[in-house]
PDB file of C-alpha atoms and ligand atoms in Angstrom:
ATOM      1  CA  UNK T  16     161.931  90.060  78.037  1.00 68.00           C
ATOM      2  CA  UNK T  17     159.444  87.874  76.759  1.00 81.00           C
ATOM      3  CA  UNK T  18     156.316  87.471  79.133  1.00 88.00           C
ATOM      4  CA  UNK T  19     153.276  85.020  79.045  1.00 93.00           C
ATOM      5  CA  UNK T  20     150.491  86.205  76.890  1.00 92.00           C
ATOM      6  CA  UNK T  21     147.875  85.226  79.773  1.00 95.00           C
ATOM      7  CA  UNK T  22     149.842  87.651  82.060  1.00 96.00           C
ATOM      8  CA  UNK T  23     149.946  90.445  79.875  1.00 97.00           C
ATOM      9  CA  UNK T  24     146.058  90.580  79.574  1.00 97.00           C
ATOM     10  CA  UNK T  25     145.510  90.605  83.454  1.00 97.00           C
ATOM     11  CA  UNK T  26     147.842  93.074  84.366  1.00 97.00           C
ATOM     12  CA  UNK T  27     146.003  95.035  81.090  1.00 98.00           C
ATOM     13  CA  UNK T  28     142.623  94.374  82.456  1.00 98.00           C
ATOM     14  CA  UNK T  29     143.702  95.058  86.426  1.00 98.00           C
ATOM     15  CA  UNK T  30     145.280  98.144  85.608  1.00 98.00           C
ATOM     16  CA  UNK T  31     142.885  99.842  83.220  1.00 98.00           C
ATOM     17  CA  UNK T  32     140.356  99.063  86.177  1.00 98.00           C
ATOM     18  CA  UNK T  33     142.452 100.438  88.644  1.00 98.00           C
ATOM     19  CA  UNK T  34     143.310 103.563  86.379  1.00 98.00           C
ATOM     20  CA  UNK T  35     139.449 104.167  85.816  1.00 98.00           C
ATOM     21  CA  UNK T  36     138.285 103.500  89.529  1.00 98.00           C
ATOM     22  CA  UNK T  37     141.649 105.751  91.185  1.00 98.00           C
ATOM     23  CA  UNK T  38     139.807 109.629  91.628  1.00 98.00           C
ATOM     24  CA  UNK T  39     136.777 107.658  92.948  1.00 98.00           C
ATOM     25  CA  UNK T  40     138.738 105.844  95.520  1.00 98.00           C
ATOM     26  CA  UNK T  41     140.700 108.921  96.183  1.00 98.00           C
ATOM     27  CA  UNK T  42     137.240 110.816  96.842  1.00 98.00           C
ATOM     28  CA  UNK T  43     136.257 108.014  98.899  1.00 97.00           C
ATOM     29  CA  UNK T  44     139.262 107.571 101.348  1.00 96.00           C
ATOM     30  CA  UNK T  45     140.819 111.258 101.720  1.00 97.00           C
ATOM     31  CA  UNK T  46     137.885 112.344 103.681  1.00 97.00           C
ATOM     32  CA  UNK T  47     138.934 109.798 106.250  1.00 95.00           C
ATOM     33  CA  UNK T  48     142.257 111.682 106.557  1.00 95.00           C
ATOM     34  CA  UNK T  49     140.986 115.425 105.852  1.00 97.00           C
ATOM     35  CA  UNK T  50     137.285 115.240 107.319  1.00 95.00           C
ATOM     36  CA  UNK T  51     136.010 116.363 110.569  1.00 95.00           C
ATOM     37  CA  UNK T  52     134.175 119.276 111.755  1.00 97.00           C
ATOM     38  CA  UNK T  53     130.768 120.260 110.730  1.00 98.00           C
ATOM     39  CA  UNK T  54     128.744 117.960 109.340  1.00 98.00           C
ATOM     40  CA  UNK T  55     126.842 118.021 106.161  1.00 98.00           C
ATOM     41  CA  UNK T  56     123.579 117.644 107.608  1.00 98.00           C
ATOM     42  CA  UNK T  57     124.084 120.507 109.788  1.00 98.00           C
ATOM     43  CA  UNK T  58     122.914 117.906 112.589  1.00 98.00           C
ATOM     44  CA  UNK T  59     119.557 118.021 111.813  1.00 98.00           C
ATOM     45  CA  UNK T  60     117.595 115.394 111.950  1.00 98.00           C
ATOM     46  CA  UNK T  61     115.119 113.767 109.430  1.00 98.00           C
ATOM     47  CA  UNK T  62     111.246 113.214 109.612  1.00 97.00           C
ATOM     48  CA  UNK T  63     111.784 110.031 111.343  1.00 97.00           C
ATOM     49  CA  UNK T  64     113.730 111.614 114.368  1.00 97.00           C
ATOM     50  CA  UNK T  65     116.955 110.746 113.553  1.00 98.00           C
ATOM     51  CA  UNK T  66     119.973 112.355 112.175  1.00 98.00           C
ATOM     52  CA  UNK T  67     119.698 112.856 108.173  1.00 98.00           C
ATOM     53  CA  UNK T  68     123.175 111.702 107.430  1.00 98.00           C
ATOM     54  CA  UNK T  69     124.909 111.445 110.583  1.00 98.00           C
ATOM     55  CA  UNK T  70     128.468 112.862 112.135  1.00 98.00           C
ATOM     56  CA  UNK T  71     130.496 110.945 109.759  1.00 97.00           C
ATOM     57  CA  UNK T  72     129.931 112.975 106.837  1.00 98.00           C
ATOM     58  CA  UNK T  73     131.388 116.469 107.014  1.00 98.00           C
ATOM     59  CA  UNK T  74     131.984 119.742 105.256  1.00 98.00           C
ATOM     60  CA  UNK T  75     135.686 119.043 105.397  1.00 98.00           C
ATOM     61  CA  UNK T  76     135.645 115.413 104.115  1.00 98.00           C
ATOM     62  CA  UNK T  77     133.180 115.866 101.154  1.00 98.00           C
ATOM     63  CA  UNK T  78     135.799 119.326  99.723  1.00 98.00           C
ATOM     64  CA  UNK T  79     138.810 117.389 100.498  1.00 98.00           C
ATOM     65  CA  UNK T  80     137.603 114.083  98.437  1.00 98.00           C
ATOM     66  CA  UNK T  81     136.600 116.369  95.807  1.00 98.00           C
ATOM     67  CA  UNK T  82     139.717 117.921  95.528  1.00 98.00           C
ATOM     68  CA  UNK T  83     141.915 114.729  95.968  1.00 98.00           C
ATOM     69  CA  UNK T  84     139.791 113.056  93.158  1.00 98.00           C
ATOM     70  CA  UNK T  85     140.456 115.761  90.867  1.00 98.00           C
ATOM     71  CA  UNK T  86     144.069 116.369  91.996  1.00 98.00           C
ATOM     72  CA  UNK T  87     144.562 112.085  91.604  1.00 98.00           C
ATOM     73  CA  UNK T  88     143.172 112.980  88.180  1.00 98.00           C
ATOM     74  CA  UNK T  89     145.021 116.414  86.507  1.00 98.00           C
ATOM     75  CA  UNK T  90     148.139 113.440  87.846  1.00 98.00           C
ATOM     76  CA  UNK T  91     146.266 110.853  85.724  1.00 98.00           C
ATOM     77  CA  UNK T  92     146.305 113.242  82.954  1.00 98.00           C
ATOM     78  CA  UNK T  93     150.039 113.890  82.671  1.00 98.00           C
ATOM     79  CA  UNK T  94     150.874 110.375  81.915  1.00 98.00           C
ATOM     80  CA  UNK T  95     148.490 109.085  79.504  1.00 98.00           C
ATOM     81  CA  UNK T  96     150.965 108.851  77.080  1.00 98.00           C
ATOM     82  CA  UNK T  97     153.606 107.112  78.520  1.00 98.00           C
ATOM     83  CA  UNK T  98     150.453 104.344  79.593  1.00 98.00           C
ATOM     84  CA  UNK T  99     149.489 104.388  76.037  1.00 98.00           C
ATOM     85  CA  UNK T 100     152.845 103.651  74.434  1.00 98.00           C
ATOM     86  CA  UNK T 101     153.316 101.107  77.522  1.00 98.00           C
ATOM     87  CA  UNK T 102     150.328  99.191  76.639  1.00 98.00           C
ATOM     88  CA  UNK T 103     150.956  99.094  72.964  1.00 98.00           C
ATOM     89  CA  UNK T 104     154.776  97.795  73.860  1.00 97.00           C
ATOM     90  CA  UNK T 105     153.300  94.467  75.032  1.00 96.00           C
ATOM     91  CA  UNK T 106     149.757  94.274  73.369  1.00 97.00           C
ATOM     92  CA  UNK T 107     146.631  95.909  71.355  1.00 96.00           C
ATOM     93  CA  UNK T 108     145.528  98.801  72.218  1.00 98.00           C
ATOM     94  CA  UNK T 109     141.605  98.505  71.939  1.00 98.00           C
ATOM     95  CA  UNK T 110     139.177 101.509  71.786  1.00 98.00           C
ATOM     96  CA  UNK T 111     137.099 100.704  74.834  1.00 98.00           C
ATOM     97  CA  UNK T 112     140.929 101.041  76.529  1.00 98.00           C
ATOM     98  CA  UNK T 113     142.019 103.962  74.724  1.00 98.00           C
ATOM     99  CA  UNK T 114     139.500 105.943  76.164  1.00 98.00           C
ATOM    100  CA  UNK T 115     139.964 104.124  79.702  1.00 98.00           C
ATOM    101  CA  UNK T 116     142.773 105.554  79.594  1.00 98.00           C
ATOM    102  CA  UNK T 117     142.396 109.027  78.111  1.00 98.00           C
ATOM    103  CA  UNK T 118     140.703 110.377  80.819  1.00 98.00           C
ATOM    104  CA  UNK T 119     140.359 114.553  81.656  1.00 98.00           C
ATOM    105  CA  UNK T 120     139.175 116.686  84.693  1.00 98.00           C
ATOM    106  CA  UNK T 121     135.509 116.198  83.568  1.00 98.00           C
ATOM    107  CA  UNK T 122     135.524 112.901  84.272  1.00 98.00           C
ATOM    108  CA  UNK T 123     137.624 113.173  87.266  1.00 98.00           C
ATOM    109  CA  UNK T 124     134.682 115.836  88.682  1.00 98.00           C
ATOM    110  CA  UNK T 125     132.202 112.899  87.990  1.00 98.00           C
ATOM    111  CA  UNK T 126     133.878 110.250  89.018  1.00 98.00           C
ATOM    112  CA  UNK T 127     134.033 111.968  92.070  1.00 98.00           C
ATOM    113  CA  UNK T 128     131.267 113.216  92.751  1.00 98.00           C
ATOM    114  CA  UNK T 129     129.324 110.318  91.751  1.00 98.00           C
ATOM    115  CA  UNK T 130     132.066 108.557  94.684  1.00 98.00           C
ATOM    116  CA  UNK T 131     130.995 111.377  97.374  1.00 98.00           C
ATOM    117  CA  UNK T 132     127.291 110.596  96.189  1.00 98.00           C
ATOM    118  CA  UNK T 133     127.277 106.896  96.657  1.00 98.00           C
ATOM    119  CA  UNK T 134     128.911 107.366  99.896  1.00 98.00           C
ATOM    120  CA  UNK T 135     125.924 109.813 101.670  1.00 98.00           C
ATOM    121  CA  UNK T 136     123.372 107.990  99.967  1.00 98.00           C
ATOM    122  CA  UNK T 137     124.798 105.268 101.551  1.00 98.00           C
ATOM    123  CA  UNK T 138     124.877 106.724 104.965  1.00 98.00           C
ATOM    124  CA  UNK T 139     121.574 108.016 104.455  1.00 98.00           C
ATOM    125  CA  UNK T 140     120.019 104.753 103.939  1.00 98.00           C
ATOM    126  CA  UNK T 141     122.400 103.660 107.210  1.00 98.00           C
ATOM    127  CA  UNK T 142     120.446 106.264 109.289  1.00 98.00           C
ATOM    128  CA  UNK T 143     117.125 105.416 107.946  1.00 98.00           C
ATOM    129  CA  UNK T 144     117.237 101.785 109.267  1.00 98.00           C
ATOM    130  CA  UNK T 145     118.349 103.095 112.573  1.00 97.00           C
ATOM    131  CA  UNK T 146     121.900 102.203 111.824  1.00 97.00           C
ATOM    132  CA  UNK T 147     124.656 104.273 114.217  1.00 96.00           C
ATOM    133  CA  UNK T 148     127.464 106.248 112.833  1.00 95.00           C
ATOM    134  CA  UNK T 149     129.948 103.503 112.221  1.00 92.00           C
ATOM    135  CA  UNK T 150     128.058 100.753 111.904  1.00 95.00           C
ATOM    136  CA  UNK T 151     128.799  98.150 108.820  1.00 95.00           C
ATOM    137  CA  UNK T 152     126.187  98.178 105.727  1.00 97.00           C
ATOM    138  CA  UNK T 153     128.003  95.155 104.086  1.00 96.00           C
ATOM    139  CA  UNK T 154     127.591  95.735 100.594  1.00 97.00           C
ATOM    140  CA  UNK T 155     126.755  99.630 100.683  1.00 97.00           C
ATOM    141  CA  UNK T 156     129.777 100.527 102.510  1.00 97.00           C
ATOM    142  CA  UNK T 157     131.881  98.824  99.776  1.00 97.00           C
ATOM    143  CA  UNK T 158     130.292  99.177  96.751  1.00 98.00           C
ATOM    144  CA  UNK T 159     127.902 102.242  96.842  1.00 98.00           C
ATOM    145  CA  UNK T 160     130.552 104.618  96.198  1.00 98.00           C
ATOM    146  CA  UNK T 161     132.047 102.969  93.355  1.00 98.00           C
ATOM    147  CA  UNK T 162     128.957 102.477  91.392  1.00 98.00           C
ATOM    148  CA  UNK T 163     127.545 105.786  91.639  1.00 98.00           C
ATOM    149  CA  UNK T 164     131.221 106.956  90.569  1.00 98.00           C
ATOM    150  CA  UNK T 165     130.389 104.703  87.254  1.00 98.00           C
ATOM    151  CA  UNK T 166     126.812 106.174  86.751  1.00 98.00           C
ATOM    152  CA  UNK T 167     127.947 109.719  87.191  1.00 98.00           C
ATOM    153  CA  UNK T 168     130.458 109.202  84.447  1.00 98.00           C
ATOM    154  CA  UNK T 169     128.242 107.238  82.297  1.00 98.00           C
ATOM    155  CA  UNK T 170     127.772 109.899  80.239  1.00 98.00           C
ATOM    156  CA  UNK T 171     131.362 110.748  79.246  1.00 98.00           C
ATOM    157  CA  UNK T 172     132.767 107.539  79.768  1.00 98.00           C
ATOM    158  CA  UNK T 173     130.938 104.102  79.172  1.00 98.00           C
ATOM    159  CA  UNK T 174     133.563 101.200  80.271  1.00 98.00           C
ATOM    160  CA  UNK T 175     132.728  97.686  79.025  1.00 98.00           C
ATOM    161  CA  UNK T 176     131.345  95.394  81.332  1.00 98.00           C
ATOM    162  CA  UNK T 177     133.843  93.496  81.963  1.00 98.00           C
ATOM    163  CA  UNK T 178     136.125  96.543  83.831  1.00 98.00           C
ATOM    164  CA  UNK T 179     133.132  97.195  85.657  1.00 98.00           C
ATOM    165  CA  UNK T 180     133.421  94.061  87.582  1.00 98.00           C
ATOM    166  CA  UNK T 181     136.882  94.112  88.132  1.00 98.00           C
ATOM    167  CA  UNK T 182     136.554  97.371  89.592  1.00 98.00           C
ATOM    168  CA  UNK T 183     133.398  96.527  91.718  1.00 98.00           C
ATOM    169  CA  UNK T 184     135.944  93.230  92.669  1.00 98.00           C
ATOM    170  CA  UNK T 185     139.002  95.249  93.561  1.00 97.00           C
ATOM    171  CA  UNK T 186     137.053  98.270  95.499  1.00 97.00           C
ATOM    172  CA  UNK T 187     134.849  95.737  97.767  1.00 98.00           C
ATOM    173  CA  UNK T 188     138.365  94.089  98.896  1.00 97.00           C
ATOM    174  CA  UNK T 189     140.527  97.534  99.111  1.00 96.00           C
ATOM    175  CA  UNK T 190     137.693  98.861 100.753  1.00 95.00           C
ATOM    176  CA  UNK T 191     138.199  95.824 103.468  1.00 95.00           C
ATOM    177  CA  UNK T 192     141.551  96.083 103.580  1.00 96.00           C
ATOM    178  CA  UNK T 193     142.101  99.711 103.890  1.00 93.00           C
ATOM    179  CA  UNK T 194     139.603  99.616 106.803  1.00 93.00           C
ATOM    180  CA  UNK T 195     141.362  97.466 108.566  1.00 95.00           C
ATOM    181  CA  UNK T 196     144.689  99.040 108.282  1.00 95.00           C
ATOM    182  CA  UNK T 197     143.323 102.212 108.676  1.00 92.00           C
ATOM    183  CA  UNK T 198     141.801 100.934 112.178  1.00 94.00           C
ATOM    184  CA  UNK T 199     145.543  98.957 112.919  1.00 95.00           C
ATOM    185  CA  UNK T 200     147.498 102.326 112.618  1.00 93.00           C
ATOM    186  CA  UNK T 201     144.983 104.458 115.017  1.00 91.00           C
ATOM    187  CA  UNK T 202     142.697 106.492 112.161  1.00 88.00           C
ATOM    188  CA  UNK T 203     139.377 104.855 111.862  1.00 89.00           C
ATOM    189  CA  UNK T 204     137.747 103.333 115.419  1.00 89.00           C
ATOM    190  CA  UNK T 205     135.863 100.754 113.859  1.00 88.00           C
ATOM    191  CA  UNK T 206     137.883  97.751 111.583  1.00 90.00           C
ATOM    192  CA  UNK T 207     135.270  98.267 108.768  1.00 89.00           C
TER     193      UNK T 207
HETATM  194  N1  CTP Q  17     134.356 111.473 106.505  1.00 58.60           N
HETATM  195  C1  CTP Q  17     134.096 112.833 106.471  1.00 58.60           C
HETATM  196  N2  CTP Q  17     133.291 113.352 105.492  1.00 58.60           N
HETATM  197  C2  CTP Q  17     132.753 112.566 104.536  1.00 58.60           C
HETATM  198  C3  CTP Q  17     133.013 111.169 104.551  1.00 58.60           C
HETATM  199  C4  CTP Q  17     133.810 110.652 105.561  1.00 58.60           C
HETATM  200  O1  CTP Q  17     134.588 113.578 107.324  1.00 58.60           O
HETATM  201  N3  CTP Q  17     131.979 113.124 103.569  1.00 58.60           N
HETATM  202  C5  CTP Q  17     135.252 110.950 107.573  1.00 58.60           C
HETATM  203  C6  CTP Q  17     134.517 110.844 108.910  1.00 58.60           C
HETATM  204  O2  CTP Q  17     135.451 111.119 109.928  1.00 58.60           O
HETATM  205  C7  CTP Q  17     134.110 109.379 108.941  1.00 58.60           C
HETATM  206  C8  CTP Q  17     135.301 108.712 108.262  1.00 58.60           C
HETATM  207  O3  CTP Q  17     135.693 109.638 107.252  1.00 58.60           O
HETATM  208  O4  CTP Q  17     133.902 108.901 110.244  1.00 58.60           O
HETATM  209  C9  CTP Q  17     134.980 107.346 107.673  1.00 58.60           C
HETATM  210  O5  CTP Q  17     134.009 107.437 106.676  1.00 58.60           O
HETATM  211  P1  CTP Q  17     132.805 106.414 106.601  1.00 58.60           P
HETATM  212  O6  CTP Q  17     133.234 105.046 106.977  1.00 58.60           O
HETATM  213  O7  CTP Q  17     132.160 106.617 105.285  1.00 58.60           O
HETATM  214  O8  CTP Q  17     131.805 107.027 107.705  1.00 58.60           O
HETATM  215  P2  CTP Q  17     131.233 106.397 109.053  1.00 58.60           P
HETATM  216  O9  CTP Q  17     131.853 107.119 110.212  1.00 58.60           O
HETATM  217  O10 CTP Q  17     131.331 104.925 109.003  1.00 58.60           O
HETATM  218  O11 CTP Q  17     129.708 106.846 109.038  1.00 58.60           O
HETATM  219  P3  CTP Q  17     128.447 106.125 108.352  1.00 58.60           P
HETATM  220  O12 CTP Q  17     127.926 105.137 109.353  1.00 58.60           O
HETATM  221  O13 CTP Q  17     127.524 107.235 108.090  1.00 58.60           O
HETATM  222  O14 CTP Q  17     128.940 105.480 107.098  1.00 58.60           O
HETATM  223 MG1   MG Q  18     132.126 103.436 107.920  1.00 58.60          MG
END
């Protein structure tokens, strides 16, 4: 089957984002699902008198992203190359893809991490400007994660621009979207 040129290259482009972004989302959504408990900051609170990261970021949540992310990417690992030989049955395989696409548990740890990073920093900022536990940071809440996911594996894995920005494009919407469902079917108390 013979399919438009045009198409070929988003589908390339979308999915090499998608497969570079996938342990960071994973770190950044399981703790939804796994977290609870005690928190990270112990409940203590900061100079300013209030709470250093808050009750949304726990023990549980920060292990069980971890491991998800890394899990998501030993999974990853198994079928690079049956995605190789995929792309190169409809188009060119270029380098900056190639090693997309090659990823390993290194960068899975990074990726990760870097996710589970963003995401306190994040709430830390939250906290500073007197934000509640909950409360929307447009911007932060949808993009912090995934670009200190990218720094943290900057130095194993340097994607061209151009994936960058489809990933930053496809997290801030997913990020919207699974918020919303996740709120719909009972799990999250707040749509965002
Ligand atoms: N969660 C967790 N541990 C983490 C991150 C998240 O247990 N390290 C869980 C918490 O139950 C949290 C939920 O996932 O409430 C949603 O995460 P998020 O939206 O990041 O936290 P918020 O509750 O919105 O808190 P904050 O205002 O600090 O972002
Ligand atoms: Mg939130």
């Amino acid at each position: 089957m013979q399919y438009d040129p045009l198409f070929i290259q988003v589908v390339l482009y979308l999915g090499t984002a998608l497969w570079l972004g996938l342990p960071a989302w994973f770190a950044n959504g399981m703790p939804l699902i796994f977290g609870g408990g005690t928190p990270i900051d112990l409940g203590k609170n900061f100079r300013d008198g209030k709470r250093i990261l808050g009750d949304g970021k726990t023990i549980r949540g920060f292990i069980a992203g971890l491991l998800s992310g890394i899990i998501v990417t030993y999974i990853q690992t198994l079928f690079i190359p049956q995605t190789l030989d995929l792309i190169q049955e409809y188009t060119i395989l270029t380098p900056n893809v190639y090693e997309i696409i090659n990823t390993n548990l290194l960068r899975g740890c990074l990726l990760s991490l870097g996710a589970l990073f963003g995401d306190l920093l994040g709430s830390f900022i939250k906290r500073r400007r007197g934000m509640k536990r909950g409360e929307m940071f447009l911007g932060m809440d949808q993009l912090g994660f995934i670009i200190f996911a990218i720094l943290f594996a900057l130095p194993v894995i340097q994607p061209d621009v151009i994936f960058v920005l489809i990933l930053l494009g496809i997290s801030f919407i997913a990020h919207i979207l699974a918020n919303v469902i996740s709120y719909l079917i009972g799990i999250k108390n707040e749509p965002h």
